[in-house]
Amino acid sequence: MRKLYLDQKVWSVREEFTIYDDREQPVYRAQGSLFKIPKHFDILDLQDHVVASVTKRPLHFLSSFDLEIGGQLVATIQKQFSLVKPRYELVAAGLSVTGDFWDMNFTVSRYGQVIGTVAKRWFSVGDKYEITIQDDTDSLLLVGLVLAIDYVKRQAQAAANSSSTGN
């Protein structure tokens, strides 16, 4: 079992994150595209090589993202229609996501077996998430999932803020 901490850099125009291990050593960093359509995040290793990417699919009514690891499409993250709290579907062989997306506390399972959990850390500057991973081979999958859901959540909050100030 491994823990990673995804820490958003405050005041970053590009939406940048540093991913640390439980010894507070950097493992990856994630960097969002700047003024690019569709929105895109690269996950880079310590040598700045792209090891995974998350790309928003353009022209979808509900947000949808493709997660590629090593240049191969491994999952699609789709927001589902919901009136109360957001719901997401992880389209990949045997994967499912359950829990509270609005508060960013959820579990990811493969064929009914938990492969990881995500918990938002409250009372921190910027967004910070704790990711518990059962098998290290699923690290990039879980990091990519958190990036996509965090982006959709921030977009929804920005839209709500702009509509409430426009009245």
GROMACS .gro file of N, CA, C and O in nm, residues 39-41 52-58 60 63-69 72-78 91 144 148:
model
  112
   39LYS      N    1  -0.896   2.129  -2.283
   39LYS     CA    2  -0.811   2.133  -2.163
   39LYS      C    3  -0.734   2.003  -2.154
   39LYS      O    4  -0.785   1.896  -2.183
   40HIS      N    5  -0.609   2.014  -2.111
   40HIS     CA    6  -0.519   1.899  -2.110
   40HIS      C    7  -0.427   1.908  -1.989
   40HIS      O    8  -0.380   2.017  -1.956
   41PHE      N    9  -0.404   1.798  -1.922
   41PHE     CA   10  -0.308   1.789  -1.812
   41PHE      C   11  -0.203   1.686  -1.847
   41PHE      O   12  -0.237   1.576  -1.892
   52ALA      N   13   0.183   1.028  -1.832
   52ALA     CA   14   0.039   1.012  -1.847
   52ALA      C   15  -0.021   1.148  -1.884
   52ALA      O   16   0.041   1.252  -1.863
   53SER      N   17  -0.141   1.143  -1.940
   53SER     CA   18  -0.210   1.268  -1.974
   53SER      C   19  -0.360   1.251  -1.954
   53SER      O   20  -0.414   1.142  -1.966
   54VAL      N   21  -0.423   1.362  -1.921
   54VAL     CA   22  -0.568   1.368  -1.904
   54VAL      C   23  -0.617   1.477  -1.999
   54VAL      O   24  -0.574   1.592  -1.988
   55THR      N   25  -0.707   1.442  -2.091
   55THR     CA   26  -0.753   1.538  -2.191
   55THR      C   27  -0.905   1.544  -2.189
   55THR      O   28  -0.973   1.441  -2.198
   56LYS      N   29  -0.958   1.666  -2.177
   56LYS     CA   30  -1.103   1.688  -2.180
   56LYS      C   31  -1.151   1.670  -2.323
   56LYS      O   32  -1.093   1.722  -2.417
   57ARG      N   33  -1.258   1.594  -2.339
   57ARG     CA   34  -1.317   1.577  -2.472
   57ARG      C   35  -1.399   1.701  -2.506
   57ARG      O   36  -1.486   1.741  -2.428
   58PRO      N   37  -1.375   1.762  -2.619
   58PRO     CA   38  -1.451   1.882  -2.656
   58PRO      C   39  -1.594   1.846  -2.699
   58PRO      O   40  -1.622   1.732  -2.736
   60HIS      N   41  -1.881   1.802  -2.546
   60HIS     CA   42  -1.963   1.709  -2.470
   60HIS      C   43  -2.048   1.789  -2.373
   60HIS      O   44  -1.998   1.879  -2.306
   63SER      N   45  -1.906   1.680  -1.882
   63SER     CA   46  -1.761   1.667  -1.893
   63SER      C   47  -1.718   1.523  -1.910
   63SER      O   48  -1.767   1.433  -1.842
   64SER      N   49  -1.623   1.503  -1.999
   64SER     CA   50  -1.568   1.371  -2.026
   64SER      C   51  -1.419   1.387  -2.052
   64SER      O   52  -1.377   1.478  -2.124
   65PHE      N   53  -1.338   1.299  -1.993
   65PHE     CA   54  -1.193   1.307  -2.005
   65PHE      C   55  -1.136   1.172  -2.045
   65PHE      O   56  -1.186   1.068  -2.001
   66ASP      N   57  -1.031   1.174  -2.125
   66ASP     CA   58  -0.958   1.053  -2.159
   66ASP      C   59  -0.829   1.051  -2.079
   66ASP      O   60  -0.758   1.152  -2.070
   67LEU      N   61  -0.797   0.937  -2.020
   67LEU     CA   62  -0.673   0.918  -1.945
   67LEU      C   63  -0.584   0.824  -2.024
   67LEU      O   64  -0.623   0.711  -2.053
   68GLU      N   65  -0.468   0.873  -2.061
   68GLU     CA   66  -0.369   0.792  -2.133
   68GLU      C   67  -0.247   0.773  -2.043
   68GLU      O   68  -0.200   0.868  -1.980
   69ILE      N   69  -0.199   0.651  -2.037
   69ILE     CA   70  -0.077   0.619  -1.965
   69ILE      C   71   0.017   0.551  -2.063
   69ILE      O   72  -0.021   0.452  -2.127
   72GLN      N   73  -0.118   0.506  -2.419
   72GLN     CA   74  -0.232   0.417  -2.441
   72GLN      C   75  -0.353   0.466  -2.363
   72GLN      O   76  -0.342   0.497  -2.244
   73LEU      N   77  -0.470   0.470  -2.427
   73LEU     CA   78  -0.593   0.507  -2.359
   73LEU      C   79  -0.628   0.396  -2.260
   73LEU      O   80  -0.643   0.280  -2.299
   74VAL      N   81  -0.637   0.431  -2.131
   74VAL     CA   82  -0.667   0.329  -2.029
   74VAL      C   83  -0.802   0.351  -1.963
   74VAL      O   84  -0.857   0.258  -1.905
   75ALA      N   85  -0.856   0.473  -1.971
   75ALA     CA   86  -0.984   0.499  -1.907
   75ALA      C   87  -1.045   0.627  -1.962
   75ALA      O   88  -0.974   0.717  -2.009
   76THR      N   89  -1.176   0.634  -1.952
   76THR     CA   90  -1.250   0.756  -1.979
   76THR      C   91  -1.328   0.790  -1.853
   76THR      O   92  -1.391   0.701  -1.794
   77ILE      N   93  -1.321   0.915  -1.813
   77ILE     CA   94  -1.390   0.962  -1.693
   77ILE      C   95  -1.506   1.049  -1.742
   77ILE      O   96  -1.483   1.150  -1.808
   78GLN      N   97  -1.629   1.008  -1.712
   78GLN     CA   98  -1.746   1.080  -1.760
   78GLN      C   99  -1.832   1.125  -1.644
   78GLN      O  100  -1.865   1.047  -1.555
   91VAL      N  101  -1.493   0.462  -1.720
   91VAL     CA  102  -1.512   0.362  -1.824
   91VAL      C  103  -1.377   0.298  -1.853
   91VAL      O  104  -1.291   0.357  -1.918
  144GLY      N  105  -0.465   1.066  -1.228
  144GLY     CA  106  -0.540   1.121  -1.342
  144GLY      C  107  -0.686   1.140  -1.310
  144GLY      O  108  -0.747   1.241  -1.347
  148ALA      N  109  -0.892   1.508  -1.316
  148ALA     CA  110  -1.012   1.532  -1.397
  148ALA      C  111  -1.129   1.579  -1.310
  148ALA      O  112  -1.196   1.678  -1.342
   0.00000   0.00000   0.00000
